Coordinates of C-alpha atoms and ligand atoms in Angstrom, one line a residue:
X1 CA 7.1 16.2 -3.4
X2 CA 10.0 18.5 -4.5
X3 CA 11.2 18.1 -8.3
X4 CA 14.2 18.1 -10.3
X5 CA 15.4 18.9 -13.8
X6 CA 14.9 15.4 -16.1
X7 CA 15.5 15.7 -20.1
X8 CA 15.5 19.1 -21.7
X9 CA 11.8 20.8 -20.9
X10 CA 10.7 18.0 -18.2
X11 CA 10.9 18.2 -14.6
X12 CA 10.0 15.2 -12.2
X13 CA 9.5 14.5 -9.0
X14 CA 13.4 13.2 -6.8
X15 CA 11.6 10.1 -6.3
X16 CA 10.5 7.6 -8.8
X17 CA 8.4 4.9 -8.3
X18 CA 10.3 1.5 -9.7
X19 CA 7.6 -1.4 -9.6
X20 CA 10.3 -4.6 -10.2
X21 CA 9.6 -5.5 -6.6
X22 CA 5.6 -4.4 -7.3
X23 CA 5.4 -6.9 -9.6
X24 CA 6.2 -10.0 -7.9
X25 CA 9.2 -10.8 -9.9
X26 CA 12.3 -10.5 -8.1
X27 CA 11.5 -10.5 -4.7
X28 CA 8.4 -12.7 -4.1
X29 CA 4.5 -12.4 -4.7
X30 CA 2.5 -9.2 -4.7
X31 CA -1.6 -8.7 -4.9
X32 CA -3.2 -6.6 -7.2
X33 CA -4.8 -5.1 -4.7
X34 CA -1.3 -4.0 -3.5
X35 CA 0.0 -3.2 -6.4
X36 CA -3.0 -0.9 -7.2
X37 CA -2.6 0.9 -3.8
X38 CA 1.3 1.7 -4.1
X39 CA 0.7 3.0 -7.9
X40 CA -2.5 5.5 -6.8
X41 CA -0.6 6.2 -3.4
X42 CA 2.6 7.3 -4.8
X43 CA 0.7 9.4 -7.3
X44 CA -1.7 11.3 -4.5
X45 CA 2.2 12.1 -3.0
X46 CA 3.1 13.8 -6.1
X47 CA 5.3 10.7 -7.7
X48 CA 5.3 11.8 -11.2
X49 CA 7.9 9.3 -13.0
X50 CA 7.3 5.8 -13.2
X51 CA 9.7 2.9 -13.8
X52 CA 9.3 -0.1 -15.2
X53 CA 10.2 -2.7 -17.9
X54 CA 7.7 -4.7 -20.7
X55 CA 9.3 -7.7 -18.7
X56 CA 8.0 -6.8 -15.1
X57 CA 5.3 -9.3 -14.5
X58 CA 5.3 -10.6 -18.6
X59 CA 3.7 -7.2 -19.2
X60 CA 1.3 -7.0 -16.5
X61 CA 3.2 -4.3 -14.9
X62 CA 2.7 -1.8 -17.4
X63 CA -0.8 -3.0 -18.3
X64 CA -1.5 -2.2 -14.5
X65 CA 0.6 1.6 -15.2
X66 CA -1.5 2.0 -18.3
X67 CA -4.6 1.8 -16.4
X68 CA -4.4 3.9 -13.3
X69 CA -2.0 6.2 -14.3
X70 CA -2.2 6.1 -18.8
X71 CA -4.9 9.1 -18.7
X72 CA -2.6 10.9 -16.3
X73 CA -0.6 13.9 -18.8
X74 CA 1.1 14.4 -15.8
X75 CA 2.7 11.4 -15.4
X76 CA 6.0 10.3 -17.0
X77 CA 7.1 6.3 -17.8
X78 CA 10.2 5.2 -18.9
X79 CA 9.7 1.4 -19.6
X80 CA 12.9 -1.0 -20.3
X81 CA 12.6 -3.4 -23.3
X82 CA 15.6 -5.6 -24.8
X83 CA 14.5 -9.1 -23.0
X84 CA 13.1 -11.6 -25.3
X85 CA 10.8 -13.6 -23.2
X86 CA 9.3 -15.8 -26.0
X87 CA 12.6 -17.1 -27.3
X88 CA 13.4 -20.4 -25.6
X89 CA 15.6 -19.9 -23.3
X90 CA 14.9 -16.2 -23.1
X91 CA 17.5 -13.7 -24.4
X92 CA 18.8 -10.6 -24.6
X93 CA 17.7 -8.4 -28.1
X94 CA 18.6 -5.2 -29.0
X95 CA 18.1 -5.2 -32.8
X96 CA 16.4 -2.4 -34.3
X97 CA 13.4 -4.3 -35.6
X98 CA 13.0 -6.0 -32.1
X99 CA 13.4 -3.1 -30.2
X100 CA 10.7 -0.8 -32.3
X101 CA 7.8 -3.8 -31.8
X102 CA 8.1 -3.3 -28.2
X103 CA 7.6 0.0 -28.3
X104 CA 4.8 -0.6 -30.3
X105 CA 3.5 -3.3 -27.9
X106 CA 4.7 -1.6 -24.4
X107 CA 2.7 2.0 -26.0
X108 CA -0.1 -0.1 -25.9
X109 CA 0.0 -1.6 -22.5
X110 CA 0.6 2.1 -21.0
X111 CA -2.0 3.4 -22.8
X112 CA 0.7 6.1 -24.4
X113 CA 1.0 7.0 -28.6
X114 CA 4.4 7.5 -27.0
X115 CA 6.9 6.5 -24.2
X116 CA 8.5 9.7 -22.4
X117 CA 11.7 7.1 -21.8
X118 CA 12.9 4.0 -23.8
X119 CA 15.6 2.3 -22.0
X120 CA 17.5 -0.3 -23.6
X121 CA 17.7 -2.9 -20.2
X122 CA 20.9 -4.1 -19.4
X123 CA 22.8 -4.1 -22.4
X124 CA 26.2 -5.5 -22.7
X125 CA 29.1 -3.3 -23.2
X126 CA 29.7 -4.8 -27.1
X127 CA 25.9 -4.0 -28.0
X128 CA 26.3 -0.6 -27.1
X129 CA 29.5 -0.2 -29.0
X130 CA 28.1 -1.7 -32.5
X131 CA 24.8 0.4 -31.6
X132 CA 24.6 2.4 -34.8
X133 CA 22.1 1.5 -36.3
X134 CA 20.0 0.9 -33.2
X135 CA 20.5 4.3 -31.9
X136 CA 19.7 5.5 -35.7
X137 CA 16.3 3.7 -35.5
X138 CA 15.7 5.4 -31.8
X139 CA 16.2 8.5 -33.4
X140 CA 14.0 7.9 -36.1
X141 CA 11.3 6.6 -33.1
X142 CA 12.1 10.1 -31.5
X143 CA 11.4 12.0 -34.7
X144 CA 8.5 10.2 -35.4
X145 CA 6.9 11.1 -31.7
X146 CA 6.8 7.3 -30.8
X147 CA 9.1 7.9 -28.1
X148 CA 10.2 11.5 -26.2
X149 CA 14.2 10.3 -25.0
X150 CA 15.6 6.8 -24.6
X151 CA 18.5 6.0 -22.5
X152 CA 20.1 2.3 -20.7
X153 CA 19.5 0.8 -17.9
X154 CA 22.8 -0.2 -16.9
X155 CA 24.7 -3.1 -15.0
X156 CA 27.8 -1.8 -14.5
X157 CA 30.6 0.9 -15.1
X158 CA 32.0 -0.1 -17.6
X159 CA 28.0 -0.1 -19.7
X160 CA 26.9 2.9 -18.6
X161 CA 30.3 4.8 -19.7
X162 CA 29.3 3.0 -23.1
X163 CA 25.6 4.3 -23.6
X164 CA 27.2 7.6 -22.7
X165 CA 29.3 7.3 -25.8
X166 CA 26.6 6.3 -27.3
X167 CA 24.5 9.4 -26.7
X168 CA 21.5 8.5 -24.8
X169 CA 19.2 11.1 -22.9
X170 CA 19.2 8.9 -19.3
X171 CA 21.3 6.8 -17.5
X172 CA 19.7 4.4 -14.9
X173 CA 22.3 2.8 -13.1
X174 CA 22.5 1.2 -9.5
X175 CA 23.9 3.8 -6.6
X176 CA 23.7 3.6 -3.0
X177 CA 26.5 4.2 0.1
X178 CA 28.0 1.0 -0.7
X179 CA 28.2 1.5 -3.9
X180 CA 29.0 5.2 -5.0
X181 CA 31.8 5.1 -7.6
X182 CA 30.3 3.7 -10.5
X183 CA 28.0 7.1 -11.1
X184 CA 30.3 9.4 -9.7
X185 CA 33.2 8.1 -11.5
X186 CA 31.4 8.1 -15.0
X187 CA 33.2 10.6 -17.6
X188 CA 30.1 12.8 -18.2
X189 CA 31.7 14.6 -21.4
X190 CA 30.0 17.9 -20.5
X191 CA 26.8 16.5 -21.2
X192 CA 23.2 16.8 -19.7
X193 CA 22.3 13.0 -18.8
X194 CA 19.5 12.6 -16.7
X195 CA 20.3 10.0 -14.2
X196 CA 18.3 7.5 -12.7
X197 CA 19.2 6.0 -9.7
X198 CA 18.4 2.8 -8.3
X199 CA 19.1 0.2 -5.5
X200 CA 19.5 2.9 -3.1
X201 CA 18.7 0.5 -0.2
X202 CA 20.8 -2.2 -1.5
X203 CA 18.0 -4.6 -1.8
X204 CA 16.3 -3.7 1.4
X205 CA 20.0 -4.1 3.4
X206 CA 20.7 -0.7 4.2
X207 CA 17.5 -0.1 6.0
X208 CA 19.1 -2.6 8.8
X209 CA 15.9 -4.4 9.8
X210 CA 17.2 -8.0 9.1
X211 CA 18.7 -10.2 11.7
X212 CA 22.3 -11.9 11.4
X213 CA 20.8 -14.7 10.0
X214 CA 18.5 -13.5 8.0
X215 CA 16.7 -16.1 5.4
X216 CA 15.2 -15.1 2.2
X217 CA 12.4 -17.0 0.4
X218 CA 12.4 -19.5 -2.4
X219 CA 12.1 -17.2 -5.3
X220 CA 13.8 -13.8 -4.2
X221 CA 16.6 -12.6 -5.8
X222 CA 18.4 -12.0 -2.5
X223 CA 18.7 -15.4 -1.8
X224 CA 21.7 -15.6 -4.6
X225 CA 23.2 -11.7 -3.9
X226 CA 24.6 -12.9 -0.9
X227 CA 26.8 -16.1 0.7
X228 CA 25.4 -16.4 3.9
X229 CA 29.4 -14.9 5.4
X230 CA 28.8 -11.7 2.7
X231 CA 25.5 -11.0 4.5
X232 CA 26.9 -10.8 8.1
X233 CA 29.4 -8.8 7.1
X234 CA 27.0 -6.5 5.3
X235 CA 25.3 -6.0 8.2
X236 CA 28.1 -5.9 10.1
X237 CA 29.4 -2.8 8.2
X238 CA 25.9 -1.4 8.6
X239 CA 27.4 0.4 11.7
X240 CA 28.7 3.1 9.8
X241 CA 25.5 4.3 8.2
X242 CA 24.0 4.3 11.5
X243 CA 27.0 7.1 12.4
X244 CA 25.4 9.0 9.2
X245 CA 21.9 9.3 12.2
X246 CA 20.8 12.2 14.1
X247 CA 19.0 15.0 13.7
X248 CA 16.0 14.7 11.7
X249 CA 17.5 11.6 10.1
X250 CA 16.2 8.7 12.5
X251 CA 16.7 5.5 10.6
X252 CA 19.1 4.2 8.2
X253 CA 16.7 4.1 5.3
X254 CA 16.6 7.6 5.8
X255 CA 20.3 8.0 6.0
X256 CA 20.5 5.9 2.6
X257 CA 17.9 7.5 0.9
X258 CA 19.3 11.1 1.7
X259 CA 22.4 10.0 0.6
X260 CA 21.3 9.2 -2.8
X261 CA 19.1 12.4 -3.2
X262 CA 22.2 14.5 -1.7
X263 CA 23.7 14.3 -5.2
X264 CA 22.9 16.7 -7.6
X265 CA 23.6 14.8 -10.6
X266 CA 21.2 11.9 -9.2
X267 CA 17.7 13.1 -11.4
X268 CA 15.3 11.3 -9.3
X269 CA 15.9 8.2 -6.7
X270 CA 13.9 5.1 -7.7
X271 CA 12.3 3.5 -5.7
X272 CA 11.0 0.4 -4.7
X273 CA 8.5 0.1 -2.2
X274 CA 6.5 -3.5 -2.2
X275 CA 3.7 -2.4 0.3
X276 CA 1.7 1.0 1.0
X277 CA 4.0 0.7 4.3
X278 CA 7.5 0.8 2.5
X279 CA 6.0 4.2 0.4
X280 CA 4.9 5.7 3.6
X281 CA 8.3 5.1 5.0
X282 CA 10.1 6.2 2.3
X283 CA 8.7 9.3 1.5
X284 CA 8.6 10.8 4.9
X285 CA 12.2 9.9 5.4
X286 CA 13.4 11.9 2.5
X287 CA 13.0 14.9 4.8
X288 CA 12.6 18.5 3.5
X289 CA 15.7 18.6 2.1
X290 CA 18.1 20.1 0.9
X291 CA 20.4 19.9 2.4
X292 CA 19.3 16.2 3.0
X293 CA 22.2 15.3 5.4
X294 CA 24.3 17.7 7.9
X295 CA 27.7 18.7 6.3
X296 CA 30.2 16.3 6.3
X297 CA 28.4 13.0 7.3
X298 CA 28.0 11.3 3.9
X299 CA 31.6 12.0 3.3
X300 CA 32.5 10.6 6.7
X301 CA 30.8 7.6 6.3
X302 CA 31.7 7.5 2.7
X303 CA 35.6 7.4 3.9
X304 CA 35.1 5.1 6.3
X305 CA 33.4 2.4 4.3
X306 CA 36.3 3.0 1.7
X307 CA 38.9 2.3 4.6
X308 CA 37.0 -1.1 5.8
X309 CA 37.0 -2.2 1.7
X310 CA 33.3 -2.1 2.0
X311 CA 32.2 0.0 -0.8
X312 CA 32.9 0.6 -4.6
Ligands
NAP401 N1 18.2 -3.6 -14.3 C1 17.4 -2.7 -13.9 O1 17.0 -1.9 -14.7 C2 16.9 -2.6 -12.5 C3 17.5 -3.4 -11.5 C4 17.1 -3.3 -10.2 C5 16.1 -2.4 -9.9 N2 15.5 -1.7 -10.8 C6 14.3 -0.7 -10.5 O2 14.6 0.0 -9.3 C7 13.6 -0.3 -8.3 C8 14.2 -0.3 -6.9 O3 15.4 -1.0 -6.9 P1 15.8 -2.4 -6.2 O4 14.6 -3.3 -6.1 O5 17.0 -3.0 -6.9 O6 16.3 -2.1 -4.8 P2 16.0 -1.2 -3.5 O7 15.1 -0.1 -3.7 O8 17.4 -1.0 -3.0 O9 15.3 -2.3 -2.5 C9 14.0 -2.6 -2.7 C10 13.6 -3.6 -1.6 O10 13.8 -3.0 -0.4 C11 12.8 -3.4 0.5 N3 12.2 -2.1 1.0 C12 11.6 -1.2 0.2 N4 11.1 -0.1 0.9 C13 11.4 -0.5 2.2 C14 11.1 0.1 3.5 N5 10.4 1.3 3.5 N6 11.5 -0.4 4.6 C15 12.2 -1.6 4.5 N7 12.5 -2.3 3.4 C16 12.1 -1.7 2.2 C17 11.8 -4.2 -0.2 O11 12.1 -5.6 0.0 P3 11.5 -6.5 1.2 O12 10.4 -5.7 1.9 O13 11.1 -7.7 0.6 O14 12.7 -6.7 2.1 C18 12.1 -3.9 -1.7 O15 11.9 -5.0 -2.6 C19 13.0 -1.7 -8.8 O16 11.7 -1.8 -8.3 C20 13.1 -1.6 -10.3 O17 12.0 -0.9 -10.8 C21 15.9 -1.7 -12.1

């Protein structure tokens, strides 16, 4: 497992594991058993970041981390908090108070005295501009050893420019070939941002195993990304990765996750195998790069999916 630079002093490996789709929310039911396997798996491959959120499974999924992994001073989490699960209907909260009990509480679960990441999970634009005296209470939560960085997990442009402004360590933010310009068109200031990229198969499209009709389950996420006419012509435009093939690179999940890892500002790739499979897959198609792609193809493809109105 090759690494890269993270926060000042830390290195981890390119690929994280992200265990939303481990924990049965999101995408549909997972065993223990399963979830067990993927965690000690990715680690025997060298996986040495681990994402997650206190949310994932209503705490289960870092419970889970805490246990296999908690012991392991090799291993680094970065856990999202900010979702109020207990307030009826759930909410967003970001207040200081709010924010430091979860740490307490998700420190516990992962079996840490402190979290290597904090990231505030998909704030909105407005929170992060009136976040003074939040980001003054994560600094006091840094200073007191409670956690090592914190960062956002971002939804969009428009929020992750914000949590730039408002000085966080890492930026977790969705990036694949379809959609490129929201990380690469972020005003960086000159700063060190460790960045956290996620998605990178588009839910599982860009590894073009689904038929035209394809039908997700009661439950998955998917079912609600995409009008039935957005999925064909997903697919449809899946064409154009598979001009990114050859070589070593011999499926389009490979072809998508190279693209991602092919950027040097991209810290490590998360992602987000649901099986032992899917981990398998996905770390022998990362290849021994660099260079991860021959020269040129990304930016082909890249042009060509801008010309058909396919990507942003
Ligand atoms: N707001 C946030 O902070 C946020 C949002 C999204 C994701 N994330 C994190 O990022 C991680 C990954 O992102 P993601 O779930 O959005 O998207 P992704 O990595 O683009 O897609 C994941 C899905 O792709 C399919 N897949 C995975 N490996 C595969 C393989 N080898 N071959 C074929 N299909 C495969 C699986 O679905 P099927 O097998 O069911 O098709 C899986 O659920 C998540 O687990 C989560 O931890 C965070």
């Amino acid at each position: 497992m090759r690494t890269r630079p993270f926060t000042p002093g830390k290195v981890i490996s390119e690929l994280a594991l992200g265990t939303w789709g481990l924990s049965g929310d999101g995408y549909g039911p997972v065993s223990e058993a399963v979830q067990d396997e993927v965690i000690q798996r990715a680690r025997a491959y060298g996986i040495t970041l681990y994402e997650t959120a206190d949310v994932y499974g209503k705490g289960s999924m870092e419970q889970r981390l805490g246990k296999l992994l908690g012991a392991d001073t090799a291993v680094s989490f970065a856990t999202k908090l900010g979702t109020d699960l207990k307030s009826m209907p759930a909410r967003k909260r970001f207040d200081p108070e709010y924010i430091q009990q979860c740490c307490r509480e998700s420190c516990e679960r992962l079996q840490r005295s402190c979290l290597d990441v904090l990231l505030l999970h998909n704030p909105a634009v407005q929170t992060l501009e009136q976040s003074a005296e939040l980001v003054a209470a994560l600094g006091e939560l840094k200073a007191g050893g409670k956690i090592a960085a914190w960062g956002v997990s971002a939804g969009s442009a428009p929020v992750a420019q914000a949590a730039l402004a408002a000085g966080v360590d890492v930026l977790e933010l969705a990036y694949n070939i379809f959609c490129h310009s929201d990380l690469e068109g972020l005003d960086y200031g000159g700063r060190q941002v460790a960045l956290l990229a996620r998605s990178v198969l588009s839910y599982g499209l860009l590894c073009g195993q689904w038929p035209d009709n394809k039908i997700f389950a009661a439950g998955d996420h998917r079912q609600e990304r995409w009008t039935t006419e957005q999925l064909r012509s997903r697919l449809r435009q899946l064409s154009v990765v598979s001009g990114m093939l050859g070589g070593e690179v011999l499926t389009l999940r490979s072809a998508a996750l190279r693209f991602v890892l092919a950027n040097p500002l991209v810290s490590s790739a998360v992602i987000g195998p649901r099986n032992r499979v899917q981990l398998d897959q996905l770390v022998r198609e990362a290849g021994n790069g660099p260079d991860y792609l021959p020269s040129g193809v990304a930016q082909r493809a890249r042009e060509q999916l801008a010309r058909m109105g396919a990507s942003k």
